[in-house]
Tab-separated table of N, CA and C in Angstrom:
chain	number	residue	atom	x	y	z
A	8	HIS	N	49.473	-5.353	-6.640
A	8	HIS	CA	48.365	-5.018	-5.775
A	8	HIS	C	47.569	-3.874	-6.404
A	9	VAL	N	46.409	-3.585	-5.816
A	9	VAL	CA	45.536	-2.551	-6.361
A	9	VAL	C	46.072	-1.161	-6.025
A	10	GLN	N	46.001	-0.287	-7.015
A	10	GLN	CA	46.308	1.132	-6.790
A	10	GLN	C	45.094	1.957	-7.163
A	11	LEU	N	44.799	2.932	-6.337
A	11	LEU	CA	43.664	3.819	-6.566
A	11	LEU	C	44.161	5.258	-6.520
A	12	VAL	N	43.785	6.021	-7.533
A	12	VAL	CA	44.221	7.420	-7.595
A	12	VAL	C	43.000	8.297	-7.812
A	13	GLU	N	42.744	9.160	-6.835
A	13	GLU	CA	41.608	10.068	-6.936
A	13	GLU	C	42.030	11.368	-7.611
A	14	SER	N	41.045	12.007	-8.230
A	14	SER	CA	41.278	13.327	-8.806
A	14	SER	C	39.968	14.097	-8.775
A	15	GLY	N	40.074	15.412	-8.863
A	15	GLY	CA	38.881	16.232	-9.012
A	15	GLY	C	38.478	17.024	-7.794
A	16	GLY	N	39.199	16.898	-6.702
A	16	GLY	CA	38.827	17.685	-5.524
A	16	GLY	C	39.148	19.151	-5.709
A	17	GLY	N	38.781	19.944	-4.715
A	17	GLY	CA	39.054	21.372	-4.773
A	17	GLY	C	38.057	22.140	-3.945
A	18	SER	N	38.017	23.436	-4.169
A	18	SER	CA	37.116	24.308	-3.438
A	18	SER	C	35.935	24.693	-4.311
A	19	VAL	N	34.772	24.751	-3.700
A	19	VAL	CA	33.552	25.086	-4.428
A	19	VAL	C	32.624	25.826	-3.487
A	20	GLN	N	31.792	26.658	-4.034
A	20	GLN	CA	30.819	27.380	-3.215
A	20	GLN	C	29.618	26.497	-2.917
A	21	ALA	N	28.986	26.774	-1.805
A	21	ALA	CA	27.782	26.038	-1.434
A	21	ALA	C	26.752	26.141	-2.556
A	22	GLY	N	26.126	25.007	-2.833
A	22	GLY	CA	25.166	24.935	-3.927
A	22	GLY	C	25.782	24.520	-5.246
A	23	GLY	N	27.096	24.499	-5.288
A	23	GLY	CA	27.793	24.150	-6.515
A	23	GLY	C	27.972	22.656	-6.681
A	24	SER	N	28.729	22.288	-7.704
A	24	SER	CA	28.942	20.889	-8.051
A	24	SER	C	30.428	20.593	-8.162
A	25	GLN	N	30.737	19.328	-7.967
A	25	GLN	CA	32.118	18.869	-8.103
A	25	GLN	C	32.068	17.415	-8.537
A	26	ARG	N	33.019	17.040	-9.346
A	26	ARG	CA	33.089	15.664	-9.826
A	26	ARG	C	34.423	15.052	-9.400
A	27	LEU	N	34.327	13.931	-8.735
A	27	LEU	CA	35.524	13.188	-8.351
A	27	LEU	C	35.652	11.952	-9.240
A	28	SER	N	36.877	11.618	-9.568
A	28	SER	CA	37.144	10.400	-10.314
A	28	SER	C	38.198	9.582	-9.588
A	29	CYS	N	38.131	8.287	-9.786
A	29	CYS	CA	39.098	7.382	-9.165
A	29	CYS	C	39.522	6.368	-10.218
A	30	ALA	N	40.812	6.294	-10.438
A	30	ALA	CA	41.362	5.334	-11.401
A	30	ALA	C	41.894	4.119	-10.654
A	31	PHE	N	41.523	2.954	-11.120
A	31	PHE	CA	41.867	1.671	-10.494
A	31	PHE	C	42.877	0.957	-11.383
A	32	SER	N	43.885	0.391	-10.775
A	32	SER	CA	44.829	-0.437	-11.537
A	32	SER	C	45.357	-1.543	-10.643
A	33	GLY	N	45.848	-2.592	-11.260
A	33	GLY	CA	46.510	-3.647	-10.516
A	33	GLY	C	45.863	-5.008	-10.625
A	34	TYR	N	44.544	-5.066	-10.497
A	34	TYR	CA	43.832	-6.327	-10.604
A	34	TYR	C	42.621	-6.124	-11.504
A	35	THR	N	41.731	-7.087	-11.478
A	35	THR	CA	40.563	-7.024	-12.356
A	35	THR	C	39.514	-6.115	-11.737
A	36	TYR	N	39.340	-4.967	-12.354
A	36	TYR	CA	38.448	-3.948	-11.802
A	36	TYR	C	37.021	-4.466	-11.649
A	37	SER	N	36.560	-5.200	-12.636
A	37	SER	CA	35.161	-5.635	-12.638
A	37	SER	C	34.843	-6.609	-11.507
A	38	GLU	N	35.847	-7.118	-10.816
A	38	GLU	CA	35.632	-8.051	-9.711
A	38	GLU	C	35.623	-7.351	-8.360
A	39	HIS	N	35.719	-6.027	-8.384
A	39	HIS	CA	35.795	-5.263	-7.142
A	39	HIS	C	34.599	-4.345	-6.971
A	40	CYS	N	34.045	-4.375	-5.770
A	40	CYS	CA	33.060	-3.383	-5.360
A	40	CYS	C	33.825	-2.095	-5.045
A	41	MET	N	33.284	-0.964	-5.459
A	41	MET	CA	33.973	0.308	-5.263
A	41	MET	C	33.195	1.197	-4.300
A	42	GLY	N	33.925	1.913	-3.454
A	42	GLY	CA	33.287	2.801	-2.499
A	42	GLY	C	33.955	4.158	-2.458
A	43	LEU	N	33.175	5.157	-2.139
A	43	LEU	CA	33.687	6.497	-1.893
A	43	LEU	C	33.387	6.846	-0.447
A	44	PHE	N	34.402	7.296	0.249
A	44	PHE	CA	34.280	7.609	1.662
A	44	PHE	C	34.784	9.030	1.904
A	45	ARG	N	34.469	9.550	3.076
A	45	ARG	CA	35.001	10.865	3.425
A	45	ARG	C	35.278	10.937	4.917
A	46	GLN	N	36.187	11.827	5.236
A	46	GLN	CA	36.520	12.034	6.635
A	46	GLN	C	36.796	13.518	6.854
A	47	ALA	N	36.010	14.101	7.722
A	47	ALA	CA	36.197	15.504	8.090
A	47	ALA	C	37.070	15.563	9.339
A	48	PRO	N	37.733	16.671	9.569
A	48	PRO	CA	38.585	16.779	10.759
A	48	PRO	C	37.806	16.502	12.035
A	49	GLY	N	38.366	15.630	12.872
A	49	GLY	CA	37.739	15.301	14.137
A	49	GLY	C	36.581	14.334	14.043
A	50	LYS	N	36.307	13.852	12.859
A	50	LYS	CA	35.189	12.914	12.686
A	50	LYS	C	35.686	11.577	12.153
A	51	ARG	N	34.845	10.575	12.311
A	51	ARG	CA	35.197	9.256	11.807
A	51	ARG	C	34.952	9.186	10.303
A	52	ARG	N	35.666	8.284	9.674
A	52	ARG	CA	35.460	8.060	8.254
A	52	ARG	C	34.077	7.467	8.043
A	53	GLU	N	33.402	7.931	7.001
A	53	GLU	CA	32.065	7.427	6.718
A	53	GLU	C	31.907	7.152	5.231
A	54	GLY	N	31.035	6.231	4.938
A	54	GLY	CA	30.751	5.931	3.547
A	54	GLY	C	29.853	6.980	2.934
A	55	VAL	N	30.082	7.277	1.684
A	55	VAL	CA	29.287	8.251	0.943
A	55	VAL	C	28.466	7.546	-0.129
A	56	ALA	N	29.141	6.758	-0.946
A	56	ALA	CA	28.480	6.048	-2.036
A	56	ALA	C	29.275	4.796	-2.346
A	57	ALA	N	28.584	3.802	-2.831
A	57	ALA	CA	29.249	2.560	-3.232
A	57	ALA	C	28.529	1.985	-4.434
A	58	VAL	N	29.283	1.286	-5.237
A	58	VAL	CA	28.689	0.649	-6.412
A	58	VAL	C	29.271	-0.747	-6.534
A	59	ASP	N	28.375	-1.732	-6.639
A	59	ASP	CA	28.851	-3.113	-6.683
A	59	ASP	C	29.267	-3.485	-8.096
A	60	THR	N	29.649	-4.750	-8.261
A	60	THR	CA	30.195	-5.155	-9.552
A	60	THR	C	29.158	-5.168	-10.661
A	61	LYS	N	27.880	-5.163	-10.282
A	61	LYS	CA	26.819	-5.124	-11.299
A	61	LYS	C	26.393	-3.698	-11.607
A	62	GLY	N	26.992	-2.739	-10.911
A	62	GLY	CA	26.650	-1.348	-11.156
A	62	GLY	C	25.549	-0.809	-10.269
A	63	SER	N	25.117	-1.601	-9.292
A	63	SER	CA	24.076	-1.142	-8.380
A	63	SER	C	24.678	-0.189	-7.356
A	64	ALA	N	24.086	0.989	-7.253
A	64	ALA	CA	24.640	2.048	-6.396
A	64	ALA	C	23.846	2.180	-5.107
A	65	SER	N	24.564	2.549	-4.051
A	65	SER	CA	23.944	2.841	-2.767
A	65	SER	C	24.565	4.110	-2.215
A	66	TYR	N	23.793	4.797	-1.372
A	66	TYR	CA	24.246	6.087	-0.868
A	66	TYR	C	23.979	6.232	0.620
A	67	ALA	N	24.805	7.027	1.251
A	67	ALA	CA	24.504	7.449	2.610
A	67	ALA	C	23.291	8.374	2.556
A	68	ASP	N	22.493	8.358	3.606
A	68	ASP	CA	21.294	9.194	3.638
A	68	ASP	C	21.631	10.668	3.455
A	69	SER	N	22.770	11.067	3.951
A	69	SER	CA	23.143	12.481	3.921
A	69	SER	C	23.400	13.015	2.512
A	70	VAL	N	23.605	12.109	1.551
A	70	VAL	CA	23.917	12.569	0.187
A	70	VAL	C	22.908	12.096	-0.844
A	71	LYS	N	21.930	11.317	-0.421
A	71	LYS	CA	20.927	10.821	-1.378
A	71	LYS	C	20.237	11.978	-2.078
A	72	GLY	N	20.079	11.826	-3.375
A	72	GLY	CA	19.435	12.866	-4.161
A	72	GLY	C	20.369	13.968	-4.617
A	73	ARG	N	21.592	13.990	-4.057
A	73	ARG	CA	22.556	15.021	-4.442
A	73	ARG	C	23.788	14.436	-5.129
A	74	PHE	N	24.191	13.265	-4.717
A	74	PHE	CA	25.398	12.625	-5.260
A	74	PHE	C	24.994	11.451	-6.150
A	75	THR	N	25.780	11.227	-7.190
A	75	THR	CA	25.574	10.088	-8.074
A	75	THR	C	26.911	9.413	-8.334
A	76	VAL	N	26.953	8.109	-8.080
A	76	VAL	CA	28.173	7.340	-8.324
A	76	VAL	C	27.957	6.449	-9.544
A	77	SER	N	29.011	6.302	-10.328
A	77	SER	CA	28.929	5.423	-11.492
A	77	SER	C	30.291	4.796	-11.721
A	78	ARG	N	30.268	3.625	-12.296
A	78	ARG	CA	31.522	2.959	-12.611
A	78	ARG	C	31.631	2.734	-14.104
A	79	ASP	N	32.829	2.812	-14.600
A	79	ASP	CA	33.122	2.599	-16.010
A	79	ASP	C	34.096	1.431	-16.089
A	80	ASN	N	33.560	0.256	-16.362
A	80	ASN	CA	34.410	-0.934	-16.381
A	80	ASN	C	35.365	-0.952	-17.576
A	81	ALA	N	35.040	-0.217	-18.616
A	81	ALA	CA	35.924	-0.174	-19.780
A	81	ALA	C	37.197	0.617	-19.485
A	82	ASN	N	37.051	1.628	-18.610
A	82	ASN	CA	38.189	2.492	-18.306
A	82	ASN	C	38.697	2.346	-16.875
A	83	ASN	N	38.155	1.378	-16.159
A	83	ASN	CA	38.591	1.106	-14.777
A	83	ASN	C	38.511	2.344	-13.884
A	84	THR	N	37.392	3.025	-13.977
A	84	THR	CA	37.222	4.218	-13.151
A	84	THR	C	35.866	4.193	-12.441
A	85	VAL	N	35.821	4.925	-11.367
A	85	VAL	CA	34.561	5.189	-10.691
A	85	VAL	C	34.468	6.700	-10.520
A	86	ASN	N	33.276	7.219	-10.746
A	86	ASN	CA	33.073	8.659	-10.694
A	86	ASN	C	31.993	9.002	-9.693
A	87	LEU	N	32.186	10.122	-9.012
A	87	LEU	CA	31.195	10.619	-8.065
A	87	LEU	C	30.844	12.040	-8.464
A	88	MET	N	29.610	12.224	-8.892
A	88	MET	CA	29.127	13.558	-9.219
A	88	MET	C	28.415	14.099	-7.993
A	89	MET	N	28.878	15.239	-7.508
A	89	MET	CA	28.324	15.820	-6.287
A	89	MET	C	27.654	17.141	-6.638
A	90	ASN	N	26.365	17.202	-6.417
A	90	ASN	CA	25.590	18.417	-6.691
A	90	ASN	C	25.036	18.994	-5.396
A	91	SER	N	24.611	20.228	-5.477
A	91	SER	CA	24.006	20.905	-4.315
A	91	SER	C	24.878	20.752	-3.076
A	92	LEU	N	26.136	21.028	-3.252
A	92	LEU	CA	27.085	20.816	-2.159
A	92	LEU	C	26.813	21.760	-0.994
A	93	LYS	N	27.073	21.230	0.193
A	93	LYS	CA	26.858	21.971	1.429
A	93	LYS	C	28.176	22.078	2.190
A	94	PRO	N	28.303	23.064	3.050
A	94	PRO	CA	29.544	23.161	3.832
A	94	PRO	C	29.855	21.887	4.612
A	95	GLU	N	28.831	21.182	5.047
A	95	GLU	CA	29.063	19.943	5.791
A	95	GLU	C	29.577	18.807	4.921
A	96	ASP	N	29.629	19.004	3.623
A	96	ASP	CA	30.255	18.020	2.735
A	96	ASP	C	31.773	18.172	2.696
A	97	THR	N	32.272	19.213	3.315
A	97	THR	CA	33.716	19.442	3.344
A	97	THR	C	34.421	18.299	4.058
A	98	ALA	N	35.373	17.690	3.382
A	98	ALA	CA	36.090	16.536	3.941
A	98	ALA	C	37.168	16.093	2.966
A	99	MET	N	38.006	15.197	3.440
A	99	MET	CA	38.896	14.460	2.552
A	99	MET	C	38.093	13.275	2.023
A	100	TYR	N	38.065	13.139	0.725
A	100	TYR	CA	37.318	12.067	0.084
A	100	TYR	C	38.276	10.977	-0.405
A	101	TYR	N	37.895	9.738	-0.109
A	101	TYR	CA	38.735	8.599	-0.446
A	101	TYR	C	37.973	7.621	-1.334
A	102	CYS	N	38.698	7.042	-2.241
A	102	CYS	CA	38.187	5.950	-3.063
A	102	CYS	C	38.691	4.646	-2.449
A	103	ALA	N	37.870	3.612	-2.479
A	103	ALA	CA	38.273	2.335	-1.915
A	103	ALA	C	37.723	1.197	-2.751
A	104	ALA	N	38.387	0.059	-2.664
A	104	ALA	CA	37.975	-1.114	-3.429
A	104	ALA	C	37.946	-2.337	-2.529
A	105	GLU	N	36.968	-3.198	-2.779
A	105	GLU	CA	36.838	-4.442	-2.048
A	105	GLU	C	36.645	-5.560	-3.057
A	106	PHE	N	37.456	-6.614	-2.931
A	106	PHE	CA	37.315	-7.743	-3.841
A	106	PHE	C	36.045	-8.494	-3.496
A	107	GLY	N	35.118	-8.527	-4.433
A	107	GLY	CA	33.866	-9.208	-4.192
A	107	GLY	C	32.731	-8.460	-4.848
A	108	PRO	N	31.595	-9.138	-5.037
A	108	PRO	CA	30.525	-8.555	-5.838
A	108	PRO	C	29.665	-7.522	-5.118
A	109	SER	N	29.615	-7.611	-3.773
A	109	SER	CA	28.595	-6.836	-3.055
A	109	SER	C	29.200	-5.862	-2.047
A	110	LYS	N	28.400	-4.871	-1.714
A	110	LYS	CA	28.810	-3.912	-0.698
A	110	LYS	C	28.746	-4.586	0.677
A	111	PRO	N	29.740	-4.370	1.522
A	111	PRO	CA	29.715	-4.986	2.852
A	111	PRO	C	28.581	-4.428	3.709
A	112	GLU	N	28.124	-5.238	4.638
A	112	GLU	CA	27.148	-4.752	5.608
A	112	GLU	C	27.755	-3.590	6.398
A	113	GLY	N	26.946	-2.578	6.595
A	113	GLY	CA	27.402	-1.476	7.428
A	113	GLY	C	28.474	-0.615	6.820
A	114	TRP	N	28.557	-0.609	5.503
A	114	TRP	CA	29.668	0.086	4.860
A	114	TRP	C	29.630	1.603	5.079
A	115	VAL	N	28.483	2.150	5.475
A	115	VAL	CA	28.399	3.604	5.631
A	115	VAL	C	29.017	4.058	6.954
A	116	HIS	N	28.625	3.406	8.049
A	116	HIS	CA	29.048	3.901	9.363
A	116	HIS	C	29.805	2.885	10.212
A	117	ASP	N	29.650	1.603	9.936
A	117	ASP	CA	30.250	0.580	10.788
A	117	ASP	C	31.713	0.374	10.396
A	118	PRO	N	32.647	0.590	11.306
A	118	PRO	CA	34.068	0.388	10.957
A	118	PRO	C	34.359	-1.010	10.418
A	119	ARG	N	33.606	-2.006	10.891
A	119	ARG	CA	33.844	-3.360	10.381
A	119	ARG	C	33.486	-3.445	8.904
A	120	GLY	N	32.400	-2.790	8.518
A	120	GLY	CA	32.025	-2.775	7.109
A	120	GLY	C	32.983	-1.937	6.283
A	121	ILE	N	33.360	-0.792	6.832
A	121	ILE	CA	34.292	0.090	6.122
A	121	ILE	C	35.624	-0.621	5.915
A	122	ASN	N	36.066	-1.356	6.917
A	122	ASN	CA	37.360	-2.033	6.825
A	122	ASN	C	37.344	-3.249	5.914
A	123	GLU	N	36.179	-3.630	5.412
A	123	GLU	CA	36.122	-4.695	4.400
A	123	GLU	C	36.740	-4.225	3.091
A	124	PHE	N	36.792	-2.918	2.924
A	124	PHE	CA	37.444	-2.386	1.724
A	124	PHE	C	38.952	-2.488	1.931
A	125	ASN	N	39.588	-3.268	1.090
A	125	ASN	CA	40.995	-3.609	1.292
A	125	ASN	C	41.960	-2.547	0.802
A	126	TYR	N	41.547	-1.826	-0.214
A	126	TYR	CA	42.471	-0.916	-0.881
A	126	TYR	C	41.913	0.502	-0.840
A	127	TRP	N	42.811	1.442	-0.614
A	127	TRP	CA	42.408	2.839	-0.449
A	127	TRP	C	43.310	3.759	-1.252
A	128	GLY	N	42.681	4.806	-1.786
A	128	GLY	CA	43.462	5.847	-2.433
A	128	GLY	C	44.023	6.822	-1.416
A	129	GLN	N	44.738	7.794	-1.924
A	129	GLN	CA	45.409	8.744	-1.040
A	129	GLN	C	44.480	9.859	-0.574
A	130	GLY	N	43.358	9.996	-1.216
A	130	GLY	CA	42.383	11.004	-0.833
A	130	GLY	C	42.532	12.299	-1.605
A	131	THR	N	41.416	13.005	-1.707
A	131	THR	CA	41.419	14.317	-2.331
A	131	THR	C	40.489	15.224	-1.517
A	132	GLN	N	40.927	16.435	-1.290
A	132	GLN	CA	40.190	17.346	-0.425
A	132	GLN	C	39.075	18.036	-1.199
A	133	VAL	N	37.903	18.066	-0.583
A	133	VAL	CA	36.782	18.851	-1.105
A	133	VAL	C	36.399	19.856	-0.030
A	134	THR	N	36.397	21.126	-0.401
A	134	THR	CA	36.064	22.186	0.539
A	134	THR	C	34.896	22.983	-0.010
A	135	VAL	N	33.822	23.060	0.777
A	135	VAL	CA	32.617	23.777	0.364
A	135	VAL	C	32.429	24.964	1.305
A	136	SER	N	32.342	26.155	0.743
A	136	SER	CA	32.212	27.346	1.584
A	136	SER	C	31.065	28.236	1.124
């Protein structure tokens, strides 16, 4: 089965940058749409960024212009570069994978879309102060 391992979380000051990486193993990476999600205490999980099998990226409105997601099919990784971080970006960040070429409908806020992602990493904490 698919395994996802995130790395790169930590504490950063507001206005700073952080890079998250997610390593994929188990199946054919290039056949999976990849997503990055986050969940803050007391809040629902939400989508942050997603990249389909062709490399087309999409973002939640809250991070557009600040975050950049990219996938490396040669190394089976997906990376999230986060710039201009704000305290409200503080959350546990999760990597997820969905078998299929496209991002599910409603992947940012709709639990049905979020749950289309079959595989999840363990998460990494990002704290912005």
